[in-house]
Amino acid sequence: MDRDLTLGLILAGGQARRMGGADKGLLPLGGKPMIAHVVERLAPQCMGVAISANGDARRFAEFRLPVLADDPPDFAGPLAGVLAGLEYCAQNPPLSYVATLPADTPFAPSNFVARLHEARRGAGADIAIAASAGRTHYVAALWPAEVAAALRHALMQEGIRKVETFVSRFRTAAVEWPEAPVDPFFNVNARRDLERAEAMLRELSDRDVR
């Protein structure tokens, strides 16, 4: 099964300058850390889940998940986190795919991994990427372990940092999700986004009650 081959990787390594440098994933949303929502949504879809983050890993201790630091370091961006996940797979067979989600996407869909695998197979693609609301979400994607060496070279030898630049070298498949009742890839970049996310969470809870 696709699930048995897939590591869910939550990208929590950003510096969150618009949040005053705070760990966005640890900001409260609906009474618990925002990253907890991502863990709950991603875990049932994967064989295992890990967190991509730099610094003191103990701040994520409550989740009891592996915390993978970037290599190369120096905040090389989300691609460095992807690389850490891919190389973790190499050490933990039969894991051979990494499904990445940012720590600030608390509404990620429950069919995220399944649909990306389906699109990958259907298009004969290397990498499958999520899309919604007219945008392609390059860090909400499915990556095969086979691209690890090319990614390390791109980071270390070419200094590539943009996810879109690296992805353009491979065959890709985009998967579109509807943006109603909420955009499943809405991400929290600023304090006002956090307030909006609280409202969206209440809206979803009201729908569930009904």
PDB file of C-alpha atoms in Angstrom:
ATOM      1  CA  MET A   1       0.000   0.000   0.000  1.00  0.00           C
ATOM      2  CA  ASP A   2       1.091   3.561  -0.673  1.00  0.00           C
ATOM      3  CA  ARG A   3       0.652   4.419   2.990  1.00  0.00           C
ATOM      4  CA  ASP A   4       3.222   1.794   4.002  1.00  0.00           C
ATOM      5  CA  LEU A   5       5.865   3.372   1.754  1.00  0.00           C
ATOM      6  CA  THR A   6       5.314   6.973   2.809  1.00  0.00           C
ATOM      7  CA  LEU A   7       6.878   9.163   5.466  1.00  0.00           C
ATOM      8  CA  GLY A   8       4.828  12.200   6.401  1.00  0.00           C
ATOM      9  CA  LEU A   9       7.186  15.117   6.957  1.00  0.00           C
ATOM     10  CA  ILE A  10       6.024  18.319   8.627  1.00  0.00           C
ATOM     11  CA  LEU A  11       8.210  21.253   7.626  1.00  0.00           C
ATOM     12  CA  ALA A  12       8.748  23.383  10.726  1.00  0.00           C
ATOM     13  CA  GLY A  13      12.163  24.807   9.941  1.00  0.00           C
ATOM     14  CA  GLY A  14      11.160  28.296   8.762  1.00  0.00           C
ATOM     15  CA  GLN A  15      12.244  31.422  10.629  1.00  0.00           C
ATOM     16  CA  ALA A  16       8.727  32.991  10.705  1.00  0.00           C
ATOM     17  CA  ARG A  17       9.940  36.590  10.505  1.00  0.00           C
ATOM     18  CA  ARG A  18       6.377  37.902  10.206  1.00  0.00           C
ATOM     19  CA  MET A  19       5.587  36.159  13.494  1.00  0.00           C
ATOM     20  CA  GLY A  20       8.503  37.764  15.305  1.00  0.00           C
ATOM     21  CA  GLY A  21      10.673  34.696  14.815  1.00  0.00           C
ATOM     22  CA  ALA A  22       8.308  32.438  16.775  1.00  0.00           C
ATOM     23  CA  ASP A  23       7.769  28.778  15.940  1.00  0.00           C
ATOM     24  CA  LYS A  24       4.568  29.051  13.933  1.00  0.00           C
ATOM     25  CA  GLY A  25       3.765  25.422  14.475  1.00  0.00           C
ATOM     26  CA  LEU A  26       3.760  25.873  18.234  1.00  0.00           C
ATOM     27  CA  LEU A  27       1.352  28.811  18.235  1.00  0.00           C
ATOM     28  CA  PRO A  28      -2.023  27.876  19.749  1.00  0.00           C
ATOM     29  CA  LEU A  29      -4.933  27.136  17.439  1.00  0.00           C
ATOM     30  CA  GLY A  30      -8.167  25.736  18.795  1.00  0.00           C
ATOM     31  CA  GLY A  31      -6.599  25.061  22.171  1.00  0.00           C
ATOM     32  CA  LYS A  32      -3.521  23.156  20.980  1.00  0.00           C
ATOM     33  CA  PRO A  33      -0.339  23.827  18.999  1.00  0.00           C
ATOM     34  CA  MET A  34      -1.033  24.400  15.322  1.00  0.00           C
ATOM     35  CA  ILE A  35       1.370  21.634  14.342  1.00  0.00           C
ATOM     36  CA  ALA A  36      -0.782  19.185  16.332  1.00  0.00           C
ATOM     37  CA  HIS A  37      -3.555  19.669  13.770  1.00  0.00           C
ATOM     38  CA  VAL A  38      -1.122  18.788  10.979  1.00  0.00           C
ATOM     39  CA  VAL A  39       0.103  15.703  12.832  1.00  0.00           C
ATOM     40  CA  GLU A  40      -3.463  14.506  13.386  1.00  0.00           C
ATOM     41  CA  ARG A  41      -4.343  14.927   9.724  1.00  0.00           C
ATOM     42  CA  LEU A  42      -1.159  13.447   8.278  1.00  0.00           C
ATOM     43  CA  ALA A  43      -0.475  10.523  10.628  1.00  0.00           C
ATOM     44  CA  PRO A  44      -3.345   8.256   9.471  1.00  0.00           C
ATOM     45  CA  GLN A  45      -2.167   8.650   5.869  1.00  0.00           C
ATOM     46  CA  CYS A  46       1.449   7.541   6.368  1.00  0.00           C
ATOM     47  CA  MET A  47       3.533   4.766   7.854  1.00  0.00           C
ATOM     48  CA  GLY A  48       5.262   7.315  10.075  1.00  0.00           C
ATOM     49  CA  VAL A  49       5.540  11.032  10.668  1.00  0.00           C
ATOM     50  CA  ALA A  50       8.603  13.177  11.365  1.00  0.00           C
ATOM     51  CA  ILE A  51       9.183  16.878  11.961  1.00  0.00           C
ATOM     52  CA  SER A  52      11.732  18.848   9.975  1.00  0.00           C
ATOM     53  CA  ALA A  53      13.161  21.507  12.296  1.00  0.00           C
ATOM     54  CA  ASN A  54      16.415  23.070  13.416  1.00  0.00           C
ATOM     55  CA  GLY A  55      17.516  24.081  16.908  1.00  0.00           C
ATOM     56  CA  ASP A  56      16.496  22.401  20.139  1.00  0.00           C
ATOM     57  CA  ALA A  57      14.393  19.363  19.262  1.00  0.00           C
ATOM     58  CA  ARG A  58      13.009  19.201  22.812  1.00  0.00           C
ATOM     59  CA  ARG A  59      10.433  21.886  21.996  1.00  0.00           C
ATOM     60  CA  PHE A  60       8.574  19.213  19.998  1.00  0.00           C
ATOM     61  CA  ALA A  61       8.966  16.503  22.660  1.00  0.00           C
ATOM     62  CA  GLU A  62       5.235  16.233  23.382  1.00  0.00           C
ATOM     63  CA  PHE A  63       4.626  14.815  19.906  1.00  0.00           C
ATOM     64  CA  ARG A  64       7.061  11.911  20.362  1.00  0.00           C
ATOM     65  CA  LEU A  65       8.126  12.075  16.734  1.00  0.00           C
ATOM     66  CA  PRO A  66      11.569  12.041  15.108  1.00  0.00           C
ATOM     67  CA  VAL A  67      12.887  15.578  14.603  1.00  0.00           C
ATOM     68  CA  LEU A  68      15.149  15.852  11.562  1.00  0.00           C
ATOM     69  CA  ALA A  69      17.602  18.743  11.393  1.00  0.00           C
ATOM     70  CA  ASP A  70      18.638  20.265   8.085  1.00  0.00           C
ATOM     71  CA  ASP A  71      21.784  19.035   6.399  1.00  0.00           C
ATOM     72  CA  PRO A  72      23.095  21.291   4.906  1.00  0.00           C
ATOM     73  CA  PRO A  73      22.340  23.739   7.753  1.00  0.00           C
ATOM     74  CA  ASP A  74      22.171  27.573   7.574  1.00  0.00           C
ATOM     75  CA  PHE A  75      18.424  27.713   6.915  1.00  0.00           C
ATOM     76  CA  ALA A  76      18.712  26.497   3.335  1.00  0.00           C
ATOM     77  CA  GLY A  77      14.934  26.624   3.125  1.00  0.00           C
ATOM     78  CA  PRO A  78      12.331  23.880   2.784  1.00  0.00           C
ATOM     79  CA  LEU A  79      14.407  21.938   0.265  1.00  0.00           C
ATOM     80  CA  ALA A  80      16.905  21.142   3.012  1.00  0.00           C
ATOM     81  CA  GLY A  81      14.061  19.742   5.080  1.00  0.00           C
ATOM     82  CA  VAL A  82      12.865  17.657   2.153  1.00  0.00           C
ATOM     83  CA  LEU A  83      16.388  16.275   1.757  1.00  0.00           C
ATOM     84  CA  ALA A  84      16.531  15.300   5.433  1.00  0.00           C
ATOM     85  CA  GLY A  85      13.271  13.403   4.993  1.00  0.00           C
ATOM     86  CA  LEU A  86      14.434  11.634   1.846  1.00  0.00           C
ATOM     87  CA  GLU A  87      17.671  10.539   3.480  1.00  0.00           C
ATOM     88  CA  TYR A  88      15.745   9.377   6.548  1.00  0.00           C
ATOM     89  CA  CYS A  89      13.773   7.092   4.216  1.00  0.00           C
ATOM     90  CA  ALA A  90      17.011   5.569   2.933  1.00  0.00           C
ATOM     91  CA  GLN A  91      17.805   4.547   6.527  1.00  0.00           C
ATOM     92  CA  ASN A  92      14.310   3.234   7.228  1.00  0.00           C
ATOM     93  CA  PRO A  93      13.069   0.882   4.492  1.00  0.00           C
ATOM     94  CA  PRO A  94      10.531   0.238   3.081  1.00  0.00           C
ATOM     95  CA  LEU A  95       9.904   3.994   3.281  1.00  0.00           C
ATOM     96  CA  SER A  96      10.515   5.331  -0.200  1.00  0.00           C
ATOM     97  CA  TYR A  97       8.348   8.462  -0.487  1.00  0.00           C
ATOM     98  CA  VAL A  98       8.083  11.641   1.534  1.00  0.00           C
ATOM     99  CA  ALA A  99       4.820  13.582   1.732  1.00  0.00           C
ATOM    100  CA  THR A 100       5.584  17.103   2.927  1.00  0.00           C
ATOM    101  CA  LEU A 101       3.298  19.631   4.580  1.00  0.00           C
ATOM    102  CA  PRO A 102       4.218  22.915   6.248  1.00  0.00           C
ATOM    103  CA  ALA A 103       3.598  23.137   9.992  1.00  0.00           C
ATOM    104  CA  ASP A 104       1.198  26.025   9.383  1.00  0.00           C
ATOM    105  CA  THR A 105      -1.342  24.169   7.211  1.00  0.00           C
ATOM    106  CA  PRO A 106      -3.832  22.962   9.854  1.00  0.00           C
ATOM    107  CA  PHE A 107      -6.604  22.101   7.379  1.00  0.00           C
ATOM    108  CA  ALA A 108      -4.692  19.627   5.205  1.00  0.00           C
ATOM    109  CA  PRO A 109      -7.008  17.122   3.480  1.00  0.00           C
ATOM    110  CA  SER A 110      -7.494  13.576   4.723  1.00  0.00           C
ATOM    111  CA  ASN A 111      -6.868  12.234   1.195  1.00  0.00           C
ATOM    112  CA  PHE A 112      -3.672  14.248   0.664  1.00  0.00           C
ATOM    113  CA  VAL A 113      -1.254  11.325   0.368  1.00  0.00           C
ATOM    114  CA  ALA A 114      -3.603   9.006  -1.522  1.00  0.00           C
ATOM    115  CA  ARG A 115      -4.438  11.557  -4.207  1.00  0.00           C
ATOM    116  CA  LEU A 116      -0.809  12.534  -4.725  1.00  0.00           C
ATOM    117  CA  HIS A 117       0.193   8.897  -5.181  1.00  0.00           C
ATOM    118  CA  GLU A 118      -2.696   8.373  -7.584  1.00  0.00           C
ATOM    119  CA  ALA A 119      -1.653  11.397  -9.642  1.00  0.00           C
ATOM    120  CA  ARG A 120       1.987  10.323  -9.643  1.00  0.00           C
ATOM    121  CA  ARG A 121       1.102   6.931 -11.066  1.00  0.00           C
ATOM    122  CA  GLY A 122      -1.477   8.221 -13.510  1.00  0.00           C
ATOM    123  CA  ALA A 123       0.863  10.792 -15.047  1.00  0.00           C
ATOM    124  CA  GLY A 124       4.057   8.757 -14.796  1.00  0.00           C
ATOM    125  CA  ALA A 125       5.437  11.650 -12.754  1.00  0.00           C
ATOM    126  CA  ASP A 126       8.347  11.843 -10.375  1.00  0.00           C
ATOM    127  CA  ILE A 127       6.865  14.436  -8.012  1.00  0.00           C
ATOM    128  CA  ALA A 128       3.208  15.188  -7.274  1.00  0.00           C
ATOM    129  CA  ILE A 129       2.202  18.621  -5.994  1.00  0.00           C
ATOM    130  CA  ALA A 130      -0.966  19.959  -4.387  1.00  0.00           C
ATOM    131  CA  ALA A 131      -2.881  22.930  -5.781  1.00  0.00           C
ATOM    132  CA  SER A 132      -5.874  24.966  -4.615  1.00  0.00           C
ATOM    133  CA  ALA A 133      -7.371  28.426  -4.965  1.00  0.00           C
ATOM    134  CA  GLY A 134      -5.432  29.034  -8.180  1.00  0.00           C
ATOM    135  CA  ARG A 135      -2.072  28.349  -6.543  1.00  0.00           C
ATOM    136  CA  THR A 136       0.445  25.527  -6.721  1.00  0.00           C
ATOM    137  CA  HIS A 137       1.740  24.578  -3.271  1.00  0.00           C
ATOM    138  CA  TYR A 138       5.234  23.348  -3.948  1.00  0.00           C
ATOM    139  CA  VAL A 139       5.926  22.354  -0.340  1.00  0.00           C
ATOM    140  CA  ALA A 140       2.711  20.320  -0.104  1.00  0.00           C
ATOM    141  CA  ALA A 141       4.019  17.524  -2.261  1.00  0.00           C
ATOM    142  CA  LEU A 142       5.054  13.905  -2.658  1.00  0.00           C
ATOM    143  CA  TRP A 143       8.732  13.193  -3.296  1.00  0.00           C
ATOM    144  CA  PRO A 144      10.421   9.885  -4.271  1.00  0.00           C
ATOM    145  CA  ALA A 145      13.554   8.851  -2.428  1.00  0.00           C
ATOM    146  CA  GLU A 146      15.340   8.570  -5.783  1.00  0.00           C
ATOM    147  CA  VAL A 147      15.698  12.356  -6.057  1.00  0.00           C
ATOM    148  CA  ALA A 148      17.769  12.634  -2.857  1.00  0.00           C
ATOM    149  CA  ALA A 149      21.166  12.666  -4.585  1.00  0.00           C
ATOM    150  CA  ALA A 150      20.046  15.250  -7.145  1.00  0.00           C
ATOM    151  CA  LEU A 151      18.622  17.412  -4.368  1.00  0.00           C
ATOM    152  CA  ARG A 152      21.798  17.258  -2.295  1.00  0.00           C
ATOM    153  CA  HIS A 153      23.807  18.284  -5.355  1.00  0.00           C
ATOM    154  CA  ALA A 154      21.414  21.139  -6.112  1.00  0.00           C
ATOM    155  CA  LEU A 155      21.685  22.457  -2.547  1.00  0.00           C
ATOM    156  CA  MET A 156      25.401  21.924  -1.940  1.00  0.00           C
ATOM    157  CA  GLN A 157      26.900  22.499  -5.361  1.00  0.00           C
ATOM    158  CA  GLU A 158      24.451  24.824  -7.085  1.00  0.00           C
ATOM    159  CA  GLY A 159      23.088  26.789  -4.151  1.00  0.00           C
ATOM    160  CA  ILE A 160      19.490  26.265  -5.263  1.00  0.00           C
ATOM    161  CA  ARG A 161      16.948  27.345  -2.659  1.00  0.00           C
ATOM    162  CA  LYS A 162      13.671  27.779  -4.553  1.00  0.00           C
ATOM    163  CA  VAL A 163      11.536  24.666  -4.467  1.00  0.00           C
ATOM    164  CA  GLU A 164       9.970  25.512  -7.818  1.00  0.00           C
ATOM    165  CA  THR A 165      13.403  25.682  -9.485  1.00  0.00           C
ATOM    166  CA  PHE A 166      14.374  22.215  -8.326  1.00  0.00           C
ATOM    167  CA  VAL A 167      10.978  20.670  -9.062  1.00  0.00           C
ATOM    168  CA  SER A 168      11.051  21.992 -12.640  1.00  0.00           C
ATOM    169  CA  ARG A 169      13.804  19.478 -13.425  1.00  0.00           C
ATOM    170  CA  PHE A 170      11.421  16.544 -12.992  1.00  0.00           C
ATOM    171  CA  ARG A 171       8.167  15.251 -14.353  1.00  0.00           C
ATOM    172  CA  THR A 172       5.422  16.578 -12.127  1.00  0.00           C
ATOM    173  CA  ALA A 173       1.717  16.077 -11.593  1.00  0.00           C
ATOM    174  CA  ALA A 174      -0.513  18.708  -9.976  1.00  0.00           C
ATOM    175  CA  VAL A 175      -3.551  17.734  -7.925  1.00  0.00           C
ATOM    176  CA  GLU A 176      -6.299  20.315  -7.440  1.00  0.00           C
ATOM    177  CA  TRP A 177      -8.369  20.487  -4.267  1.00  0.00           C
ATOM    178  CA  PRO A 178     -11.539  22.567  -3.876  1.00  0.00           C
ATOM    179  CA  GLU A 179     -11.287  25.604  -1.629  1.00  0.00           C
ATOM    180  CA  ALA A 180     -14.680  25.080   0.004  1.00  0.00           C
ATOM    181  CA  PRO A 181     -15.671  24.912   2.775  1.00  0.00           C
ATOM    182  CA  VAL A 182     -12.103  26.058   3.514  1.00  0.00           C
ATOM    183  CA  ASP A 183      -8.914  26.055   1.492  1.00  0.00           C
ATOM    184  CA  PRO A 184      -7.170  22.880   2.725  1.00  0.00           C
ATOM    185  CA  PHE A 185      -3.779  24.484   2.129  1.00  0.00           C
ATOM    186  CA  PHE A 186      -4.484  27.785   3.833  1.00  0.00           C
ATOM    187  CA  ASN A 187      -1.295  28.676   5.664  1.00  0.00           C
ATOM    188  CA  VAL A 188      -0.666  30.963   8.603  1.00  0.00           C
ATOM    189  CA  ASN A 189       1.943  33.563   7.710  1.00  0.00           C
ATOM    190  CA  ALA A 190       0.953  36.420  10.011  1.00  0.00           C
ATOM    191  CA  ARG A 191      -1.030  37.060  13.187  1.00  0.00           C
ATOM    192  CA  ARG A 192      -4.131  38.023  11.227  1.00  0.00           C
ATOM    193  CA  ASP A 193      -3.931  34.661   9.448  1.00  0.00           C
ATOM    194  CA  LEU A 194      -3.989  32.945  12.839  1.00  0.00           C
ATOM    195  CA  GLU A 195      -7.189  34.808  13.719  1.00  0.00           C
ATOM    196  CA  ARG A 196      -8.694  33.763  10.406  1.00  0.00           C
ATOM    197  CA  ALA A 197      -7.655  30.157  11.033  1.00  0.00           C
ATOM    198  CA  GLU A 198      -9.484  30.222  14.374  1.00  0.00           C
ATOM    199  CA  ALA A 199     -12.641  31.364  12.569  1.00  0.00           C
ATOM    200  CA  MET A 200     -12.224  28.660   9.932  1.00  0.00           C
ATOM    201  CA  LEU A 201     -11.777  26.016  12.618  1.00  0.00           C
ATOM    202  CA  ARG A 202     -15.005  27.117  14.304  1.00  0.00           C
ATOM    203  CA  GLU A 203     -16.809  26.978  10.956  1.00  0.00           C
ATOM    204  CA  LEU A 204     -15.670  23.406  10.367  1.00  0.00           C
ATOM    205  CA  SER A 205     -16.656  22.417  13.918  1.00  0.00           C
ATOM    206  CA  ASP A 206     -20.127  23.870  13.402  1.00  0.00           C
ATOM    207  CA  ARG A 207     -20.512  21.855  10.191  1.00  0.00           C
ATOM    208  CA  ASP A 208     -19.482  18.659  12.005  1.00  0.00           C
ATOM    209  CA  VAL A 209     -22.065  19.277  14.749  1.00  0.00           C
ATOM    210  CA  ARG A 210     -24.812  19.717  12.195  1.00  0.00           C
TER     211      ARG A 210
END
